[in-house]
PDB file of C-alpha atoms in Angstrom:
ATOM      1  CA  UNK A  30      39.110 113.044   4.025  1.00  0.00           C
ATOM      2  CA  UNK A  31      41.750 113.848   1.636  1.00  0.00           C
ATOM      3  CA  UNK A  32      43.736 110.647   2.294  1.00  0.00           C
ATOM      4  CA  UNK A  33      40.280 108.222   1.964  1.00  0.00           C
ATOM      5  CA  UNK A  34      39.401 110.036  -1.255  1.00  0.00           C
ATOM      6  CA  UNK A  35      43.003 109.263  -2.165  1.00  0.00           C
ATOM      7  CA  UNK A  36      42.783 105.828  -1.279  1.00  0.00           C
ATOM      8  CA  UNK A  37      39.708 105.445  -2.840  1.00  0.00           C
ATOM      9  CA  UNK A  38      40.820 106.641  -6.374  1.00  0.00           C
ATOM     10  CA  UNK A  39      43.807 104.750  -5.964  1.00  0.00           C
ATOM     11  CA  UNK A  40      41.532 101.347  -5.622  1.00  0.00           C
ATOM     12  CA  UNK A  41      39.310 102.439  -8.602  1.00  0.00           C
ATOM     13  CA  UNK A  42      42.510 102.339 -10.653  1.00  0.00           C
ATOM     14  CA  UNK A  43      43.868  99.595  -9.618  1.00  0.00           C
ATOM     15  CA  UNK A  44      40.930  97.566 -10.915  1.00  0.00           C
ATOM     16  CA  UNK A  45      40.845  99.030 -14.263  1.00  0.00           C
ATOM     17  CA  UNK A  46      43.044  96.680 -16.048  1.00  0.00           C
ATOM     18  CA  UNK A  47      41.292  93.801 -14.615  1.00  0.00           C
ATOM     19  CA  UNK A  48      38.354  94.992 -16.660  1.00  0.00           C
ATOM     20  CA  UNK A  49      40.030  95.765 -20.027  1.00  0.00           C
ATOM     21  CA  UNK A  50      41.933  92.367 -19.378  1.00  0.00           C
ATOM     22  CA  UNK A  51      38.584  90.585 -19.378  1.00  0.00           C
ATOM     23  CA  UNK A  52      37.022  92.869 -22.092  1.00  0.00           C
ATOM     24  CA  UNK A  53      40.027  91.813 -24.344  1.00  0.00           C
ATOM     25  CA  UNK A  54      39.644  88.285 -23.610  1.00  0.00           C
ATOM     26  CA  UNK A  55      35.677  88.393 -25.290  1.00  0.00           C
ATOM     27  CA  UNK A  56      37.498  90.334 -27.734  1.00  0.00           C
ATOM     28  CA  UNK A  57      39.738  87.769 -28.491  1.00  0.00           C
ATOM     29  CA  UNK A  58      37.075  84.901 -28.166  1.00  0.00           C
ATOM     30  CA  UNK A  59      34.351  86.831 -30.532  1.00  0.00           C
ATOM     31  CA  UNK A  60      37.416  87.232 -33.224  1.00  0.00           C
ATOM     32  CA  UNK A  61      37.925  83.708 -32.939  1.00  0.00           C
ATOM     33  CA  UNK A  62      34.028  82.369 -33.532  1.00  0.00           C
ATOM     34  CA  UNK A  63      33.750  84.581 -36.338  1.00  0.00           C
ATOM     35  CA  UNK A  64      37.328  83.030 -37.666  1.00  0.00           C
ATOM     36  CA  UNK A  65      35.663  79.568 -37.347  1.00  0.00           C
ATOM     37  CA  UNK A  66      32.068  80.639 -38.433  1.00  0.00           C
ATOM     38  CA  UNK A  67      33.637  81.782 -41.824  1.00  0.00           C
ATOM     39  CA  UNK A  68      35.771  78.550 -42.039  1.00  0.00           C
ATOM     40  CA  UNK A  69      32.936  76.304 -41.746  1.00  0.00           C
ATOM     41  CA  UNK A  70      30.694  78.204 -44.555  1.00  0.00           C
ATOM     42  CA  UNK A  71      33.908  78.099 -46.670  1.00  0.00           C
ATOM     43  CA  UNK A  72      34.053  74.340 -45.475  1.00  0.00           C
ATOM     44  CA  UNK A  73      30.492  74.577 -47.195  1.00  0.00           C
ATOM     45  CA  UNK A  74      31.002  75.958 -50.493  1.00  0.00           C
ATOM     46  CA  UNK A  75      33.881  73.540 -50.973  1.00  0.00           C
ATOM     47  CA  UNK A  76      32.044  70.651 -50.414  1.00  0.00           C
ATOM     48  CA  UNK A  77      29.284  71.970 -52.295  1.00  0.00           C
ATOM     49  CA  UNK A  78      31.719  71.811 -55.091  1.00  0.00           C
ATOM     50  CA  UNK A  79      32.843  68.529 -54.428  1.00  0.00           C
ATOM     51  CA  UNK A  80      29.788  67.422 -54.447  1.00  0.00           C
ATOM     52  CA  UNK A  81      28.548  68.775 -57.586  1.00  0.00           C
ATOM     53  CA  UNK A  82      32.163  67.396 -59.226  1.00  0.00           C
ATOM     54  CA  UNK A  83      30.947  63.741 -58.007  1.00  0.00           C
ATOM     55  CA  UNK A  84      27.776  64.136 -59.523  1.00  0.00           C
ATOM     56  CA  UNK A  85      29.161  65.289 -62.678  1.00  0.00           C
ATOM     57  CA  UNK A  86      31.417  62.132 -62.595  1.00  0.00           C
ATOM     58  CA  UNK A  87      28.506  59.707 -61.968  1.00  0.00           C
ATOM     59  CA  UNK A  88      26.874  61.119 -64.587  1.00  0.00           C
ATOM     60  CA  UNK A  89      29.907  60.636 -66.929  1.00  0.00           C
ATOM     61  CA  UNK A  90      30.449  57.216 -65.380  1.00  0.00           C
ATOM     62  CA  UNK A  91      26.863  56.100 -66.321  1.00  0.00           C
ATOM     63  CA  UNK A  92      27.401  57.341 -69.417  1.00  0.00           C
ATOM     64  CA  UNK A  93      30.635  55.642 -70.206  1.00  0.00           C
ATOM     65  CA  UNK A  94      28.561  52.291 -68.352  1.00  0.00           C
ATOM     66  CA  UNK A  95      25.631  52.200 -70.810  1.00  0.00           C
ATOM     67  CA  UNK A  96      28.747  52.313 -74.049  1.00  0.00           C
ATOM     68  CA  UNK A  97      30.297  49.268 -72.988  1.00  0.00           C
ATOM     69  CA  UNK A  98      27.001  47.717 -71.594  1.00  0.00           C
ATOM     70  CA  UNK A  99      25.494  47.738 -75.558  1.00  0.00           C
ATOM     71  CA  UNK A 100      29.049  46.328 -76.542  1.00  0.00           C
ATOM     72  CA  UNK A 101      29.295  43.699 -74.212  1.00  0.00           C
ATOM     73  CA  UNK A 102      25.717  42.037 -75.275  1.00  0.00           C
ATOM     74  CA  UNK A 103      27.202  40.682 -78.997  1.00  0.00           C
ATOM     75  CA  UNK A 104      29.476  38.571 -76.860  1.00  0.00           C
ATOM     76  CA  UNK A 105      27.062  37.534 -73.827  1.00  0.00           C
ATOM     77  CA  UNK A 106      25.181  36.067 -76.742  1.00  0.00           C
ATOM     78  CA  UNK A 107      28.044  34.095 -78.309  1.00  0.00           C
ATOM     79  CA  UNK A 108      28.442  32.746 -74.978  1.00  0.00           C
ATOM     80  CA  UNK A 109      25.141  31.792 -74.321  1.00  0.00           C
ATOM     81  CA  UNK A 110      25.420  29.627 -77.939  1.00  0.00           C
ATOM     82  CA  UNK A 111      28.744  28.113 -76.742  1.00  0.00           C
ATOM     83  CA  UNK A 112      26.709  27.156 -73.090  1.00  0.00           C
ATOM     84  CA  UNK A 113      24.053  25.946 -74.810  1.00  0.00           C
ATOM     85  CA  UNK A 114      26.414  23.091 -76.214  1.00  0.00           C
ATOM     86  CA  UNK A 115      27.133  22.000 -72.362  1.00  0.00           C
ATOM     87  CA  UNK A 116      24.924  19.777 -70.994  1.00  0.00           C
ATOM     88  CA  UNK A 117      24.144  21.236 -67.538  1.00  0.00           C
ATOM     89  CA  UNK A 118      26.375  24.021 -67.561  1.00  0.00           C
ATOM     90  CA  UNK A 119      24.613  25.964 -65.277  1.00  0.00           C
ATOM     91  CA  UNK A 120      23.184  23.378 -62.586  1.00  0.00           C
ATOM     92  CA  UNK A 121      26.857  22.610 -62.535  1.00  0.00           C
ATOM     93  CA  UNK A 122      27.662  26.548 -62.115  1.00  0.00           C
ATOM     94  CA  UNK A 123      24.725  26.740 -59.472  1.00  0.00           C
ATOM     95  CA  UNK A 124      26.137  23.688 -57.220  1.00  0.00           C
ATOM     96  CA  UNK A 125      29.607  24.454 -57.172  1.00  0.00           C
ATOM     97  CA  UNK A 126      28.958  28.471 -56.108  1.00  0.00           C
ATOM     98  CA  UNK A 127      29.278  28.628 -52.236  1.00  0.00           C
ATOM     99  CA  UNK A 128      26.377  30.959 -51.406  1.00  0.00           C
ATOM    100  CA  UNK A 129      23.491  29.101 -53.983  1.00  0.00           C
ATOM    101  CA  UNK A 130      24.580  25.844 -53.163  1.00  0.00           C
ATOM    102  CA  UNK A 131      23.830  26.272 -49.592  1.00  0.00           C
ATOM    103  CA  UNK A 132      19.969  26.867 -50.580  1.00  0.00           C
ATOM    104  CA  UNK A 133      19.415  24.418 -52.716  1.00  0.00           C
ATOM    105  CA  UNK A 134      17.794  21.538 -51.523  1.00  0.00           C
ATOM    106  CA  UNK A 135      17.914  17.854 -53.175  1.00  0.00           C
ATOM    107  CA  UNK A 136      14.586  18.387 -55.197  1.00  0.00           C
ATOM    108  CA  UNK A 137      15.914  22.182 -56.191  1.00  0.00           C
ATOM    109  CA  UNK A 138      18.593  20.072 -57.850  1.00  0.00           C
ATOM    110  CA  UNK A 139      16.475  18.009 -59.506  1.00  0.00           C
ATOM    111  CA  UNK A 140      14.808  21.065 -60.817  1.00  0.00           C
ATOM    112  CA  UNK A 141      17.878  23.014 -62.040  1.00  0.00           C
ATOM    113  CA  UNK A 142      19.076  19.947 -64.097  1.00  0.00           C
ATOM    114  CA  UNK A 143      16.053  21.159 -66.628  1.00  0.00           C
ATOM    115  CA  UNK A 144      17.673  24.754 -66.350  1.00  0.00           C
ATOM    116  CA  UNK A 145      18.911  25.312 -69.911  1.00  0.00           C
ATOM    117  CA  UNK A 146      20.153  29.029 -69.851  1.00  0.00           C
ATOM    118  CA  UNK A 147      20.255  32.105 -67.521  1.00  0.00           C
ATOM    119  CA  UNK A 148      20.323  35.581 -68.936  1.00  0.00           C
ATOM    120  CA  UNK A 149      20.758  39.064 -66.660  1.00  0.00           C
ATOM    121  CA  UNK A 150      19.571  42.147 -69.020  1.00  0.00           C
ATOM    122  CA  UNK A 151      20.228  45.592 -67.265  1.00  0.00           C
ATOM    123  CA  UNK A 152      18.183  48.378 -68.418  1.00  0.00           C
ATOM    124  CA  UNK A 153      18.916  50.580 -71.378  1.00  0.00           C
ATOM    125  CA  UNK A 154      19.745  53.281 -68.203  1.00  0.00           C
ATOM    126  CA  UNK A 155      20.920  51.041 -66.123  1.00  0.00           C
ATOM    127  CA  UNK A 156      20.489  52.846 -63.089  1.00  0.00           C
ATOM    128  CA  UNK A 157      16.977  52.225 -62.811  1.00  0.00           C
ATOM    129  CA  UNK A 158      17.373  48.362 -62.424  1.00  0.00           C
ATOM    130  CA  UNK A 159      17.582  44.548 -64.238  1.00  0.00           C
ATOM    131  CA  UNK A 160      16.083  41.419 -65.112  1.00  0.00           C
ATOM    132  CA  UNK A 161      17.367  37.868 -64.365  1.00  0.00           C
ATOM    133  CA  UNK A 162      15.879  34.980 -66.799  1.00  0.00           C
ATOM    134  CA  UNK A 163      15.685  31.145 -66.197  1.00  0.00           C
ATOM    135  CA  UNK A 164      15.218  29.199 -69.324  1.00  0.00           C
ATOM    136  CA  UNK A 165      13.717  25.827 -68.654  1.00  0.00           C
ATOM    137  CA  UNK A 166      13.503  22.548 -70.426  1.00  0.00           C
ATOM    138  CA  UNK A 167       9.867  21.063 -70.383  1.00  0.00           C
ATOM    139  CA  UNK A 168      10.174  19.159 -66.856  1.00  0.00           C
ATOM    140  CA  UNK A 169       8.015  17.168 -64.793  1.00  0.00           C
ATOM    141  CA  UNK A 170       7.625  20.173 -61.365  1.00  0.00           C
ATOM    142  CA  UNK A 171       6.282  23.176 -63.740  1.00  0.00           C
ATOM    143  CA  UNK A 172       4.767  24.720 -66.729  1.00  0.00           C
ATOM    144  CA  UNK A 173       6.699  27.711 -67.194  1.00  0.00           C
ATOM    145  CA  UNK A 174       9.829  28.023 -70.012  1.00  0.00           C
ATOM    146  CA  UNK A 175      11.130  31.106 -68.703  1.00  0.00           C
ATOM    147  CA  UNK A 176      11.370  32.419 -65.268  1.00  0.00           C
ATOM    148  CA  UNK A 177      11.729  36.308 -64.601  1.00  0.00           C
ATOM    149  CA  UNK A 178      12.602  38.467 -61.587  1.00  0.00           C
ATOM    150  CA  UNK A 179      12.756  41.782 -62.644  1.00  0.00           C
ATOM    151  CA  UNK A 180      14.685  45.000 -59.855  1.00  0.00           C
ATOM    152  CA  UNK A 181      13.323  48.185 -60.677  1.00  0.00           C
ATOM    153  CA  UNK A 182      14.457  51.603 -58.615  1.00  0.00           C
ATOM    154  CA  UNK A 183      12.050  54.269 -59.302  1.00  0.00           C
ATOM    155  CA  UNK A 184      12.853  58.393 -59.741  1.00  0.00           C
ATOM    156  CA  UNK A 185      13.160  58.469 -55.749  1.00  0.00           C
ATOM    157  CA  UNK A 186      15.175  55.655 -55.677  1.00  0.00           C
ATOM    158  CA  UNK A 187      12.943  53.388 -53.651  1.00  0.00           C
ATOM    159  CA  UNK A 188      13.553  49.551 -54.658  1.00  0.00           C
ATOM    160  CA  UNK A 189      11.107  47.398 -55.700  1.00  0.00           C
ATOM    161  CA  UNK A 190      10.764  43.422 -57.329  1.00  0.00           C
ATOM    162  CA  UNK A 191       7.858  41.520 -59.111  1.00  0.00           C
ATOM    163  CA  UNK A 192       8.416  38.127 -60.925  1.00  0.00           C
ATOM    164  CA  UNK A 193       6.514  35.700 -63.182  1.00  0.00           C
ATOM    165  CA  UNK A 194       4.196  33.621 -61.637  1.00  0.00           C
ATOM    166  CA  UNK A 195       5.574  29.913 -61.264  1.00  0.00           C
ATOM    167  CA  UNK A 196       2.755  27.332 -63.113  1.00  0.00           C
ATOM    168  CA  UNK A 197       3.721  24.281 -60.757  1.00  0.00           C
ATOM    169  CA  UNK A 198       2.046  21.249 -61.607  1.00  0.00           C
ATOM    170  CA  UNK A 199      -0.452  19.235 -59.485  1.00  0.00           C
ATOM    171  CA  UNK A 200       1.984  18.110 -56.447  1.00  0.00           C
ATOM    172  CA  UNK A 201       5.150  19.727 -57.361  1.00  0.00           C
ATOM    173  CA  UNK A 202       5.065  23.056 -55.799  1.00  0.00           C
ATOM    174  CA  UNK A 203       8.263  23.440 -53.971  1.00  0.00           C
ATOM    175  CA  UNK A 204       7.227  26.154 -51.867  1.00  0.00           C
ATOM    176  CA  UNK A 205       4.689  24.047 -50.102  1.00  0.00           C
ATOM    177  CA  UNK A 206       5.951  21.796 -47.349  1.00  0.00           C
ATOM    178  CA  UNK A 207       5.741  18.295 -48.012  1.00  0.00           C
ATOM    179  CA  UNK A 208       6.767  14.963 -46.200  1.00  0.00           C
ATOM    180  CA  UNK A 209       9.626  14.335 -48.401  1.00  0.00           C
ATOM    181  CA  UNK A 210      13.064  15.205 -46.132  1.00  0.00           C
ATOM    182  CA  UNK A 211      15.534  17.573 -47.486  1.00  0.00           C
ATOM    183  CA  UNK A 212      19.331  17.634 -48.253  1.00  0.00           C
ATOM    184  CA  UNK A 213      20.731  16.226 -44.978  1.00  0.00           C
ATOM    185  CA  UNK A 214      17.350  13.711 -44.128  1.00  0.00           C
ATOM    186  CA  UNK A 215      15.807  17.285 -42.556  1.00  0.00           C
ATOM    187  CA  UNK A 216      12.692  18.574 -43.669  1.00  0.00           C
ATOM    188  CA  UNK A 217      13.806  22.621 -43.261  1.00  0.00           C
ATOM    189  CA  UNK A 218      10.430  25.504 -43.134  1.00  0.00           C
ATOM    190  CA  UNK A 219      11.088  28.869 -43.029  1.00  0.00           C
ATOM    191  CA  UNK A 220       7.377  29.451 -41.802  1.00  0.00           C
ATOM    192  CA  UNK A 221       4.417  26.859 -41.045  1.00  0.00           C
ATOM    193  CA  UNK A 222       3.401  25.608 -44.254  1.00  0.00           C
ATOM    194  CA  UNK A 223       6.565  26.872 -46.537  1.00  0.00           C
ATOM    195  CA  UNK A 224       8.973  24.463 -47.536  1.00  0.00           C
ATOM    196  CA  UNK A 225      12.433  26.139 -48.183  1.00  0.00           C
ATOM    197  CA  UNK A 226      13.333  26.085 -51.697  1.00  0.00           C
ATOM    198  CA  UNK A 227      15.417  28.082 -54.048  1.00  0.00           C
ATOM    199  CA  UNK A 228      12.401  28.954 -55.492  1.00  0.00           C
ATOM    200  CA  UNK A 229      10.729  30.565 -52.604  1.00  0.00           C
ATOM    201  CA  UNK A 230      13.134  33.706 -54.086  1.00  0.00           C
ATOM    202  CA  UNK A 231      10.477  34.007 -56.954  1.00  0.00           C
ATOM    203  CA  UNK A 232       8.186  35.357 -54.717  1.00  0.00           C
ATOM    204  CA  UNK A 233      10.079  36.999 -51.724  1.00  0.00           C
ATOM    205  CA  UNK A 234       9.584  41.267 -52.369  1.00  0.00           C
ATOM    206  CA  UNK A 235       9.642  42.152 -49.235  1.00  0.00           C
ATOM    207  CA  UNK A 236      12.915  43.701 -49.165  1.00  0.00           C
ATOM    208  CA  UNK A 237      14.054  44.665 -52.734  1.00  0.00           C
ATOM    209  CA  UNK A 238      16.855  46.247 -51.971  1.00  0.00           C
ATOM    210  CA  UNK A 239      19.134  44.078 -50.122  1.00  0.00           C
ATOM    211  CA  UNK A 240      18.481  40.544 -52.530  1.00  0.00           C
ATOM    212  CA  UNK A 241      21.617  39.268 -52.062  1.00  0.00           C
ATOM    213  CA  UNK A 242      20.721  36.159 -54.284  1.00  0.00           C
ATOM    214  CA  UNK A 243      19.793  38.845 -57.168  1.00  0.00           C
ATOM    215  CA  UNK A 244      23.401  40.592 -56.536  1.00  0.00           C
ATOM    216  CA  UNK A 245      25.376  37.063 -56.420  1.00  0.00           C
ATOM    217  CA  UNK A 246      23.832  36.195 -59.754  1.00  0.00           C
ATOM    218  CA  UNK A 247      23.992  39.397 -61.478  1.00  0.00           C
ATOM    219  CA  UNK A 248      27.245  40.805 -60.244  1.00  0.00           C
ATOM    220  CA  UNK A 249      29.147  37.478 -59.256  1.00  0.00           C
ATOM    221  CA  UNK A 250      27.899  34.390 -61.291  1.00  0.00           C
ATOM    222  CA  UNK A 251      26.832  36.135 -64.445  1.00  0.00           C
ATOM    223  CA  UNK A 252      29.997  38.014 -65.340  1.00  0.00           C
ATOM    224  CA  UNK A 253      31.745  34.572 -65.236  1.00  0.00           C
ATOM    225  CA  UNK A 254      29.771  31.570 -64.761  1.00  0.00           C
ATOM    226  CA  UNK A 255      32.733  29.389 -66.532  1.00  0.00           C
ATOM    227  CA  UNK A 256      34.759  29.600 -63.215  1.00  0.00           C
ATOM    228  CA  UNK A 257      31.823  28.473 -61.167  1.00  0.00           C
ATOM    229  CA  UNK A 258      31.262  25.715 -63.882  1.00  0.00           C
ATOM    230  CA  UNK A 259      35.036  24.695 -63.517  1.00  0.00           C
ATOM    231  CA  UNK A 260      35.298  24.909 -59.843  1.00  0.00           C
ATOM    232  CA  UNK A 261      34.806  21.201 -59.074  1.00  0.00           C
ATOM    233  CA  UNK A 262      37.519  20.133 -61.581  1.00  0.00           C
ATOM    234  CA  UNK A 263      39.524  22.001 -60.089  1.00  0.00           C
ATOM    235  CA  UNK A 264      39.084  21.081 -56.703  1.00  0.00           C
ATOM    236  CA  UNK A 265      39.378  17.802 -58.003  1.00  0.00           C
ATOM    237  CA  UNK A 266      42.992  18.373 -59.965  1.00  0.00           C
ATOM    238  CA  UNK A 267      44.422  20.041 -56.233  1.00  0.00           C
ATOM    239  CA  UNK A 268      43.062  17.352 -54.382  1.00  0.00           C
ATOM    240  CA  UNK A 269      44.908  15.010 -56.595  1.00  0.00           C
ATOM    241  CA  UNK A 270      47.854  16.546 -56.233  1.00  0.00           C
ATOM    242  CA  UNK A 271      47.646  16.917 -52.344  1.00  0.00           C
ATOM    243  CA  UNK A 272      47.015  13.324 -52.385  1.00  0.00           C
ATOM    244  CA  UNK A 273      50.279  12.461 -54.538  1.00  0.00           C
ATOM    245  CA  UNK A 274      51.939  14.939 -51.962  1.00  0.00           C
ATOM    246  CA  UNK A 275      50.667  12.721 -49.081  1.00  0.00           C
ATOM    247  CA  UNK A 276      51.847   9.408 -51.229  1.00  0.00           C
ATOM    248  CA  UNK A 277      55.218  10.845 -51.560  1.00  0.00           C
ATOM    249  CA  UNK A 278      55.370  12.057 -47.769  1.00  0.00           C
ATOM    250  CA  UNK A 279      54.148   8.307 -46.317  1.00  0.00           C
ATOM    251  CA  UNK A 280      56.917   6.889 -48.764  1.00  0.00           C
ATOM    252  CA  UNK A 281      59.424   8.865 -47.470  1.00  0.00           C
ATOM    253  CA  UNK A 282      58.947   7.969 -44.375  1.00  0.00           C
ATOM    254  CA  UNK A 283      58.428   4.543 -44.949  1.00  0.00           C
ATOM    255  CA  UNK A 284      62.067   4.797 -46.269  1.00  0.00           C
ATOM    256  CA  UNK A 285      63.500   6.416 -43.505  1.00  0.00           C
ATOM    257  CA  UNK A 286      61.961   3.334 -40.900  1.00  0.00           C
ATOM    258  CA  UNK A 287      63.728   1.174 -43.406  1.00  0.00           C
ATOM    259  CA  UNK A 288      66.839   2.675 -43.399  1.00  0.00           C
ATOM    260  CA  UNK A 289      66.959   2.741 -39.125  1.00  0.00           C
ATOM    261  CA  UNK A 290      65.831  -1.226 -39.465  1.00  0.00           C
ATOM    262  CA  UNK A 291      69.054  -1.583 -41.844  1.00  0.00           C
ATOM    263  CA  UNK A 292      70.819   0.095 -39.418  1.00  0.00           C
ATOM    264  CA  UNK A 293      70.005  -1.618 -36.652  1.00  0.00           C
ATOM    265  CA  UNK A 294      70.740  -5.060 -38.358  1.00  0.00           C
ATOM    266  CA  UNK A 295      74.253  -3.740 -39.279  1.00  0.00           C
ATOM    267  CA  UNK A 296      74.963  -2.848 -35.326  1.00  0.00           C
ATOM    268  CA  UNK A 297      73.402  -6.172 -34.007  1.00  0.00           C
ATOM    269  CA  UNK A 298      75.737  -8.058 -36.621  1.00  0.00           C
ATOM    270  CA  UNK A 299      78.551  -5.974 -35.422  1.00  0.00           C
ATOM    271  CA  UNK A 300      78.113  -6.948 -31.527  1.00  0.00           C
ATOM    272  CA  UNK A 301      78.105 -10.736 -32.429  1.00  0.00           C
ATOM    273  CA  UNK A 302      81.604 -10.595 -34.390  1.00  0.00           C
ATOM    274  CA  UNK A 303      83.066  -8.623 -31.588  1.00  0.00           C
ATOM    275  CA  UNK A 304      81.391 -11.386 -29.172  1.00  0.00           C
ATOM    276  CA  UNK A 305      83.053 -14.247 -31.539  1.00  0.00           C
ATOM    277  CA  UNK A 306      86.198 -12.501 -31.317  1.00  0.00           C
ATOM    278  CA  UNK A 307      86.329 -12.472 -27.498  1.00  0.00           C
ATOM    279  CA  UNK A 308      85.208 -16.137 -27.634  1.00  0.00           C
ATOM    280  CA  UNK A 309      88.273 -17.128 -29.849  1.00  0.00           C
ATOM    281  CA  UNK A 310      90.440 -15.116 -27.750  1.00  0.00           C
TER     282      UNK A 310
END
């Protein structure tokens, strides 16, 4: 009895470090979730920090934004007087930028040619939105002198559009599909009974905030329009060039034929005076 009881003590003890060996395992894995726990709330207030530091820079940004806004507008107006002594400055503008040109159709062209001037005013916040303006000449497709689409983001910063209503005169409305072909000889609907046209944008609010056309001409077109205005002489001036390249290239090789046709002669010469020479011998 002596040696079981023996035994069984001996058993009991040998499994006791087994059991502290697991219990400081948990110990080790509780220490290291509470490590990480406090890491991630620290994580937390830091950002929080950031986060109120980027804040307080768009704040200071908008701020700095609106200052040069009011001090840019003296010189947007001397450039709209300067414009105004271009005839077509901004059809041309219009036609030669990629992304417009490829909605206009041939009767949109038409149209533009009365466009006179184009204006973007961003509110005295700016943050809260802006308003494009097309200034018309008095022109045979509508009444209107000024066209407005206005981009408005309220306190929650949901996006929203309205425009002025176009006054198209009896059998000029754009928007409606008529029997007179497109750009290309195609007659191009977006829907059954709308004819696409630039100026289908007037009245398209369904998605205010992703108006790319709004974005190109407030953030791409209006801050320069002169390079969009230029673009075609320019083309034009490269092209030239590439073409003198290609003159110079065709002569040169030209010259190089002629050269291997003088060359030629000069051997086939040379063969006959060595013939006449055998002959004589």
């Amino acid at each position: 009895m002596r040696i079981d009881d023996k035994s069984a003590e001996m058993a009991t003890q040998a499994k006791v470090p087994k059991a502290e060996g697991k219990n400081n395992h948990d110990n080790v894995d509780e220490q290291a979730d509470k490590e990480q726990q406090e890491a991630i709330e620290q994580i937390d207030e830091v950002q929080n920090e950031i986060d109120r530091l980027n804040e307080q820079a768009s704040e200071e940004i908008l701020k700095v934004e609106q200052k040069f806004n009011k001090s840019r507008q003296p010189f947007f107006q001397k450039r709209s007087d300067l414009i105004a002594k271009i005839p077509n400055f901004w059809f041309t503008a219009f036609v030669n930028h990629p992304q417009i040109s490829a909605l206009l159709t041939e009767e949109d062209e038409e149209t533009l040619q009365y466009l006179t001037k184009v204006e973007v005013q961003e509110f005295e916040d700016i943050k809260s939105g802006y308003k494009i303006n097309f200034n018309f000449d008095s022109n045979p497709y509508f009444e209107n002198e000024v066209i407005s689409k206005e981009f408005h983001l309220n306190d929650t910063g949901e996006p929203s559009s309205k425009s002025t209503t176009i006054k198209w005169k009896p059998g000029k409305d754009l928007t409606i599909t008529s029997s007179t072909p497109s750009k290309g000889g195609r007659k191009r609907n977006h829907d059954e009974g709308e004819q696409e046209t630039f100026f289908n944008w007037f009245c398209d609010h369904a998605d205010a905030g992703a108006d790319e056309l709004g974005e190109v001409i407030k953030d791409d077109i209006w801050p320069n329009p002169l390079q969009y205005y230029l673009a075609s002489e320019i083309d034009e001036d490269t092209g030239g060039d590439l073409g003198e390249e290609d003159d110079l290239d065709e002569e040169g090789v030209d010259d190089e034929e002629g050269d291997e046709d003088i060359d030629g002669e000069d051997e086939d010469l040379g063969e006959d005076d060595e013939g006449g020479d055998e002959d004589e011998g």
